[in-house]
Short mmCIF file of C-alpha atoms and ligand atoms in Angstrom, two decimals:
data_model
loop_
_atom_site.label_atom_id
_atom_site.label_comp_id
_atom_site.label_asym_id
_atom_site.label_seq_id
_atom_site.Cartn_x
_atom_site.Cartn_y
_atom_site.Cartn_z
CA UNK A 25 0.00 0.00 0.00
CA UNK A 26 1.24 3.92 -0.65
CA UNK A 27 1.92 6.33 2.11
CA UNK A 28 -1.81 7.25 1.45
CA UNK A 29 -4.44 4.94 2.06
CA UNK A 30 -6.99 4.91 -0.29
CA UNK A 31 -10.45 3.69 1.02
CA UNK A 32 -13.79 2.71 -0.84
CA UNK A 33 -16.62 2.60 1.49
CA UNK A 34 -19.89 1.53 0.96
CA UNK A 35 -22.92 0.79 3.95
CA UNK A 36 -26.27 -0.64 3.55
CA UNK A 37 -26.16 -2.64 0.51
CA UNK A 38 -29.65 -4.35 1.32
CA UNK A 39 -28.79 -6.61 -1.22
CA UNK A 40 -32.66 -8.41 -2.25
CA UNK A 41 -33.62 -11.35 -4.19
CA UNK A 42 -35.57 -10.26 -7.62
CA UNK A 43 -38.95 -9.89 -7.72
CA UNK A 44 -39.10 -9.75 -3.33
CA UNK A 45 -40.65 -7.38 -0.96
CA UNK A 46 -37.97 -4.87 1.14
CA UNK A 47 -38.59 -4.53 4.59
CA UNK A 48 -40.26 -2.04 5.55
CA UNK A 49 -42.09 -1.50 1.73
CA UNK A 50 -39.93 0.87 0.46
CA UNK A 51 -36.46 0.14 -1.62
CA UNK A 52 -34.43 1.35 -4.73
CA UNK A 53 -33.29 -1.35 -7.04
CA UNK A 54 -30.11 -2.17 -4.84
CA UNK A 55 -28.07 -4.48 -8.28
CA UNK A 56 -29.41 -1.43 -9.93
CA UNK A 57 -28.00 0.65 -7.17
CA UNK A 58 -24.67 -1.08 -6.75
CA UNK A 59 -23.94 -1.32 -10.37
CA UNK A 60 -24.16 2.15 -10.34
CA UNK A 61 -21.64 2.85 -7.50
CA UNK A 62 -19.42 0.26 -8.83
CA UNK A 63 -19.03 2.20 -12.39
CA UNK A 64 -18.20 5.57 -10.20
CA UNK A 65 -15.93 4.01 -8.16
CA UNK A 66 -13.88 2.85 -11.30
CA UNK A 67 -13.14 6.48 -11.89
CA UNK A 68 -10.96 6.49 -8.52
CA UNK A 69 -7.98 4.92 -9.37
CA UNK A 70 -5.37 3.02 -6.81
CA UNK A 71 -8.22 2.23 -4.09
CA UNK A 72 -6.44 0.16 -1.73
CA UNK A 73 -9.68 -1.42 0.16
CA UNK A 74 -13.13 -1.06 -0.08
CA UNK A 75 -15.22 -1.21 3.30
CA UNK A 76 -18.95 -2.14 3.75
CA UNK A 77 -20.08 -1.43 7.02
CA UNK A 78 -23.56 -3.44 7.55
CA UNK A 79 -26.42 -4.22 6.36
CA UNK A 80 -25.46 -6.44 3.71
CA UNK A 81 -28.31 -8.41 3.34
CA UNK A 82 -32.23 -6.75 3.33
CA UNK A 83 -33.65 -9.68 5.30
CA UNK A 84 -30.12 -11.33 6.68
CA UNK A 85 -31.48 -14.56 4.21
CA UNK A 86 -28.53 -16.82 2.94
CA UNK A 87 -29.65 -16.40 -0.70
CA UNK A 88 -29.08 -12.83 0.08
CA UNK A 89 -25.54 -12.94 0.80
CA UNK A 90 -24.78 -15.04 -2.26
CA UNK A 91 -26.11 -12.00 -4.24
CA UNK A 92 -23.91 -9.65 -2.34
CA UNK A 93 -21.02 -12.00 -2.63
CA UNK A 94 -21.47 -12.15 -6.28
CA UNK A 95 -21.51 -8.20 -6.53
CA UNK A 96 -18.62 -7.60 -4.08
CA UNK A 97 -16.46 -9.74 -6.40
CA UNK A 98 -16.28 -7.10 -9.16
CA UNK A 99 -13.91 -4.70 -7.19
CA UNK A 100 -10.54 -5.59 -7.97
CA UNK A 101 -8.89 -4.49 -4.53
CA UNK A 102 -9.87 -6.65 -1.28
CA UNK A 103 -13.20 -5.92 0.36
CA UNK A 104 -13.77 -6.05 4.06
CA UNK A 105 -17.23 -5.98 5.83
CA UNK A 106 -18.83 -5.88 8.91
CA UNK A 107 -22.23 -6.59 10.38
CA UNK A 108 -25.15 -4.71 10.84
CA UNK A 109 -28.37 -4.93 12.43
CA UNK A 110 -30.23 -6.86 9.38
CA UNK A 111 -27.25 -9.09 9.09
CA UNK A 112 -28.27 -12.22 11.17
CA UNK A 113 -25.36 -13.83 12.66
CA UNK A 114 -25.26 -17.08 11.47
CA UNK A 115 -26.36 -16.29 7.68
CA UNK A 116 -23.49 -13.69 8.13
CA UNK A 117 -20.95 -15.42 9.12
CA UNK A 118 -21.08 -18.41 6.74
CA UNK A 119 -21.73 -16.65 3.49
CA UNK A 120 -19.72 -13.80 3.76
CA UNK A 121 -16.56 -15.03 3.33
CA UNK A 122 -15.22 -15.76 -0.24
CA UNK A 123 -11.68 -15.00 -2.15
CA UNK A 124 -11.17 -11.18 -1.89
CA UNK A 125 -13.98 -10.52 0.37
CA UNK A 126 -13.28 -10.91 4.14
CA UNK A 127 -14.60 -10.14 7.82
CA UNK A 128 -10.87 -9.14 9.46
CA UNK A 129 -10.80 -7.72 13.21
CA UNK A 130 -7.95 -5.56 12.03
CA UNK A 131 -6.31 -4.22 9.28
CA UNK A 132 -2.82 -2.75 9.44
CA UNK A 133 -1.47 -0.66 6.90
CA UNK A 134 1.37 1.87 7.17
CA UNK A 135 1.38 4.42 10.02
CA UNK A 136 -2.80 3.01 10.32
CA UNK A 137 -4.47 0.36 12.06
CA UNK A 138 -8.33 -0.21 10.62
CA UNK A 139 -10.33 -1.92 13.62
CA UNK A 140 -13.63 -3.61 12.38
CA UNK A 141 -16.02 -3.32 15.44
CA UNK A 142 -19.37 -4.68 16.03
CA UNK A 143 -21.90 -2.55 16.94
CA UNK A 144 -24.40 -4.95 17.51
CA UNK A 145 -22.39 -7.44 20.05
CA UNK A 146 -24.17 -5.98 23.34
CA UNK A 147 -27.47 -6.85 22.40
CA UNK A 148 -26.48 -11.04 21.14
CA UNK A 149 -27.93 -13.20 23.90
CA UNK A 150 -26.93 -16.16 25.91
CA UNK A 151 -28.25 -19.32 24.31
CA UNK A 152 -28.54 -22.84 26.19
CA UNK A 153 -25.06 -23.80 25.66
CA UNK A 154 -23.33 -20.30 26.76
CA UNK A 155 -22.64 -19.26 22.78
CA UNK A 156 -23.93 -15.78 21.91
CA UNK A 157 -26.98 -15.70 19.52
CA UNK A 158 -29.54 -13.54 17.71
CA UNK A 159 -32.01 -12.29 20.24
CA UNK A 160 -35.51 -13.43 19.10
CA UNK A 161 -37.18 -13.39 16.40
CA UNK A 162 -37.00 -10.29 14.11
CA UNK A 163 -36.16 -8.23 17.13
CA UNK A 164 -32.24 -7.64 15.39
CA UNK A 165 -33.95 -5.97 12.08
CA UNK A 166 -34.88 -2.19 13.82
CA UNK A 167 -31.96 -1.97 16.78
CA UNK A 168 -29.73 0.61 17.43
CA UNK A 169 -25.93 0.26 18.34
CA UNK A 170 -24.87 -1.50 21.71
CA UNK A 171 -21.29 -2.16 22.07
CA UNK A 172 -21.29 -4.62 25.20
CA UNK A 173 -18.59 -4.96 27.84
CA UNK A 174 -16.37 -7.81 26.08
CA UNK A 175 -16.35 -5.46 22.25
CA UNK A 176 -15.74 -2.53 24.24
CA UNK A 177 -12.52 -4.46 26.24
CA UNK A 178 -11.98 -5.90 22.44
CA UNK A 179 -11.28 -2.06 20.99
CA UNK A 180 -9.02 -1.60 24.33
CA UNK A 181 -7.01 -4.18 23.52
CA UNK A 182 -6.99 -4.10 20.25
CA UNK A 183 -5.50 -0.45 20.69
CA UNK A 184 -3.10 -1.48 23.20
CA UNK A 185 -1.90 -4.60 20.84
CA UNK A 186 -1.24 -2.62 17.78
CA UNK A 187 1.84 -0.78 16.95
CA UNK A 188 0.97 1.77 14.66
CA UNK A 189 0.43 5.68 15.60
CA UNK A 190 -3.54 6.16 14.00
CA UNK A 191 -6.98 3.89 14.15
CA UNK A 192 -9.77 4.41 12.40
CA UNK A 193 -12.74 2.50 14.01
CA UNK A 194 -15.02 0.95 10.93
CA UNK A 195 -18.37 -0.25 12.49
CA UNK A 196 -22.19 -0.40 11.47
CA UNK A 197 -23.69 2.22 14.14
CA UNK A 198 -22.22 5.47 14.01
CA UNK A 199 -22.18 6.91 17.92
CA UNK A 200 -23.19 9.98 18.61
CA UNK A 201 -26.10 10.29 16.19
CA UNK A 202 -28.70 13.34 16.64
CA UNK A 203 -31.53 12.19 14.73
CA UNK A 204 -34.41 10.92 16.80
CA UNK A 205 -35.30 7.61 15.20
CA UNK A 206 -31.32 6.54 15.56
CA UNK A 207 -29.72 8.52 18.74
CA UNK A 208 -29.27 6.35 21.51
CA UNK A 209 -27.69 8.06 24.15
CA UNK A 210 -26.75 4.65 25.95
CA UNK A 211 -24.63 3.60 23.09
CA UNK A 212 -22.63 6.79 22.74
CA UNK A 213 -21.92 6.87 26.23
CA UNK A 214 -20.33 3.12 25.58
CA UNK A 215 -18.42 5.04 23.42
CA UNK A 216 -17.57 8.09 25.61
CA UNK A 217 -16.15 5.84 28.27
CA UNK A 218 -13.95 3.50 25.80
CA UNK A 219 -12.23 6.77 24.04
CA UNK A 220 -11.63 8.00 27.26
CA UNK A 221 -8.03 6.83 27.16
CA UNK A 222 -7.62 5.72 23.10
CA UNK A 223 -6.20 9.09 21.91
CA UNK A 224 -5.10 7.21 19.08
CA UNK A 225 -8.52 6.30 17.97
CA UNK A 226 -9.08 9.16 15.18
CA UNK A 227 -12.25 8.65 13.73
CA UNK A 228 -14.87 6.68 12.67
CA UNK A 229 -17.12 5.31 9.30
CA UNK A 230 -20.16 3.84 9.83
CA UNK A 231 -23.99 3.83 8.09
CA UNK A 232 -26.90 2.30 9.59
CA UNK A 233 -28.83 5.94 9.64
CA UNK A 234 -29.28 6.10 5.69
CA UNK A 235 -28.53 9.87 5.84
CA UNK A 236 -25.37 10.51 4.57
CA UNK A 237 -23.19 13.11 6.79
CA UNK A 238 -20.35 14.25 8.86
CA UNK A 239 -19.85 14.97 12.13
CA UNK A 240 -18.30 15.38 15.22
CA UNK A 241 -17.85 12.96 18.17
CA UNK A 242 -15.60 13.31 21.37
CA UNK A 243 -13.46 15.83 19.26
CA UNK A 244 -13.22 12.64 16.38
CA UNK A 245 -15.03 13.05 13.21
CA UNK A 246 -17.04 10.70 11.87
CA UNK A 247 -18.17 9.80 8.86
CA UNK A 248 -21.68 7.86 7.29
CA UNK A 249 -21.42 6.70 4.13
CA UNK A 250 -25.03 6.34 2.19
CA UNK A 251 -27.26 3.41 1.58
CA UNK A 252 -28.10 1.66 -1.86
CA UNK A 253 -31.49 1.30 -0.55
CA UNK A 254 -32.44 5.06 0.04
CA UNK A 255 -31.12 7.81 1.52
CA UNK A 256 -32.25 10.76 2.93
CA UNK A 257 -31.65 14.61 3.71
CA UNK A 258 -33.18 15.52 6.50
CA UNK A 259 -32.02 19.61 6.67
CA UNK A 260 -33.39 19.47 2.78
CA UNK A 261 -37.11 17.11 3.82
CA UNK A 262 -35.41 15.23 0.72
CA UNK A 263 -34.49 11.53 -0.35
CA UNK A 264 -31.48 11.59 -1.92
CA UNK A 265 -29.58 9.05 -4.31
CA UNK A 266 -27.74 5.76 -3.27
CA UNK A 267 -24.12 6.48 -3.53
CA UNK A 268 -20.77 5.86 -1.63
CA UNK A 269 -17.62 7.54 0.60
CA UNK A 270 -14.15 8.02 -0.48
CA UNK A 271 -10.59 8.21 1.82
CA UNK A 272 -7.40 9.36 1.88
CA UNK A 273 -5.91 8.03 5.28
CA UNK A 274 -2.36 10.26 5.51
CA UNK A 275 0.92 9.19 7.40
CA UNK A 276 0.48 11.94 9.72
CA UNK A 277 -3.02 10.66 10.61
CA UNK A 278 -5.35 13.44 8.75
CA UNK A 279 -8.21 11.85 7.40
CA UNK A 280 -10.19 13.42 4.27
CA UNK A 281 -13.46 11.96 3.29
CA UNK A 282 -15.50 12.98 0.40
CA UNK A 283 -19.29 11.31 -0.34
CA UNK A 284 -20.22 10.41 -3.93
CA UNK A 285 -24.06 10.55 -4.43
CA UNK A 286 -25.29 9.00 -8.11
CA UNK A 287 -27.33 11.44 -9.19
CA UNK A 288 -30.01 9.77 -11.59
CA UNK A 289 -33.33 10.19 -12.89
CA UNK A 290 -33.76 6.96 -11.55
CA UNK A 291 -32.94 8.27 -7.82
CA UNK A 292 -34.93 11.36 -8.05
CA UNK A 293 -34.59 14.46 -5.09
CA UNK A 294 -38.15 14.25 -3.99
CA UNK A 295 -39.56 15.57 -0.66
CA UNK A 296 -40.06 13.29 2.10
CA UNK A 297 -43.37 12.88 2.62
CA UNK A 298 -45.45 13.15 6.23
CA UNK A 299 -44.94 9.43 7.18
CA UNK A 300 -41.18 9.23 6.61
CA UNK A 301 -40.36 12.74 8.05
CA UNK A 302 -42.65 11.82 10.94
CA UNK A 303 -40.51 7.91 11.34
CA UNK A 304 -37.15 9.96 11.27
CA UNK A 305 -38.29 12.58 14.26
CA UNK A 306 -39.48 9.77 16.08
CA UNK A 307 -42.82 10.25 16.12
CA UNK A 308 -43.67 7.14 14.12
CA UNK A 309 -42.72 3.46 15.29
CA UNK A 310 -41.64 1.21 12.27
CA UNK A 311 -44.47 -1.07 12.51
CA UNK A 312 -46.40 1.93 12.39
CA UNK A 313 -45.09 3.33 9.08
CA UNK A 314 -45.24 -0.51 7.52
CA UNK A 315 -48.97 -0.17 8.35
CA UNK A 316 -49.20 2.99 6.22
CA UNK A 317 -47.13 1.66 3.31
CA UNK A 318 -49.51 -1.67 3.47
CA UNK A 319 -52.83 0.48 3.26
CA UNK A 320 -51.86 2.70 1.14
CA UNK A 321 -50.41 -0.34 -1.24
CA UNK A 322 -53.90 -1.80 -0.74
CA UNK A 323 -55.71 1.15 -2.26
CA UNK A 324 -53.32 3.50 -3.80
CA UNK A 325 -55.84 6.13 -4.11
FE1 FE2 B 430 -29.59 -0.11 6.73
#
């Protein structure tokens, strides 16, 4: 690798099978999506890694990761991914792992060390036999981050263990989010207390929110790359196109970050609508905006 690190990163692939519902009703074409991004990020040349942070899968089915797998085979540097919250553990963990396309802890390159966190550990339960499983159900599909005590030791360590000067902290749930439907104060303040001594740690990339930004946490910046499913600008009342994130990681530990959004007719700007603005401010429930998009697919008068 150069001096410079050159990152592709992509979140929330929600790769689907054709012809099959998204959750929650609403969905670009995500091959459409992705073959979209992939053409854009051809024009960035010497990419040393691509990143997808989460949400791989729409539904966390098998047949989903195959799709994904297929798709993620087309870059031609290696691809490393973590999980997110529709990625169920087991599917996860079996299918996504092919030539070129893996699920490290850590990456070290130069004067960086890339630590692949995940967000969703604290909220795995206990099965019968001690091992740490899905909690029930669907219950993994709408949860926020929670870093539990043995991934927060895990970044400690991790920190202590490495040699080199920066980390950059890759993960599905951004902390420190200010939107209503995603902040969870809980889960920054996991956060807050593992930074408290990692002045190495110098920022972090992450998704999950679907609203593509920067900003600001614990004096780190951080950085949320957009979805292929749909995105949204919430300052604007806007959905916005799928797209990706670009970075430069520099010897001296500066970080730039640039986001790519695919602007296509197919991906128009259009406002928001009451329901969604209403889900993102937290005054709608997701089972209550599923309602809505079932009636009003039921008579779409
Ligand atoms: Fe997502």
């Amino acid at each position: 690798m150069s001096e410079t690190i050159r990152v592709g990163h992509l979140s929330d692939t929600h790769f689907l099978e054709a012809e099959q519902t998204p959750e929650g009703g609403h969905a670009y074409d995500t091959a459409e999506a992705f073959d979209e991004v992939l053409n854009h990020l051809g024009d960035h040349d010497h990419l040393d890694l691509v990143v997808v942070t989460g949400d791989i899968a729409d539904h966390g089915r098998p047949e989903q990761y195959d799709i994904a797998i297929q798709a993620f085979a087309q870059f031609n540097v290696p691809v490393t991914v973590c999980p997110g919250n529709h990625d169920f553990d087991n599917p996860f963990r079996s299918r996504v792992n092919a030539p070129g396309i893996d699920t490290p802890r850590v990456i070290e390159a130069g004067a960086w060390a890339f630590l692949f966190v995940d967000s969703n550990a604290g909220m795995m339960v206990a099965s019968d036999d001690g091992t740490l499983v899905d909690p029930p159900g669907e219950e993994r599909l709408h949860t926020n981050g929670s870093l539990g005590a043995l991934e927060a030791e895990w970044v400690r360590q991790a920190c202590q263990d490495t040699d080199a000067e920066h980390v950059f902290v890759w993960l599905h749930h951004p902390p420190g989010v200010d939107i209503p439907l995603s902040a969870d104060p809980a889960y920054a303040a996991e956060w807050e207390a593992v930074l408290g001594d990692l002045h190495q740690v110098r920022g972090f990339g992450g998704g999950h929110t679907h609203v593509p930004t920067e900003y600001s946490f614990v004096d780190r910046p951080v950085f949320v790359a957009p979805s292929l499913k749909n995105n949204f600008d919430l300052e604007a009342q806007t959905w916005l196109p799928p797209g990706y994130r670009t970075y430069d990681f520099g010897a001296d530990g500066s970080i730039s970050s640039e986001l790519h959004l695919v602007d296509d007719d197919r991906w128009p700007r259009r406002p928001l609508g009451r329901a969604i603005a209403a889900l993102f401010a937290g005054e709608l429930t997701y089972e209550q905006l599923a309602e809505i998009v079932a009636r009003r697919s039921a008579s779409p008068d």
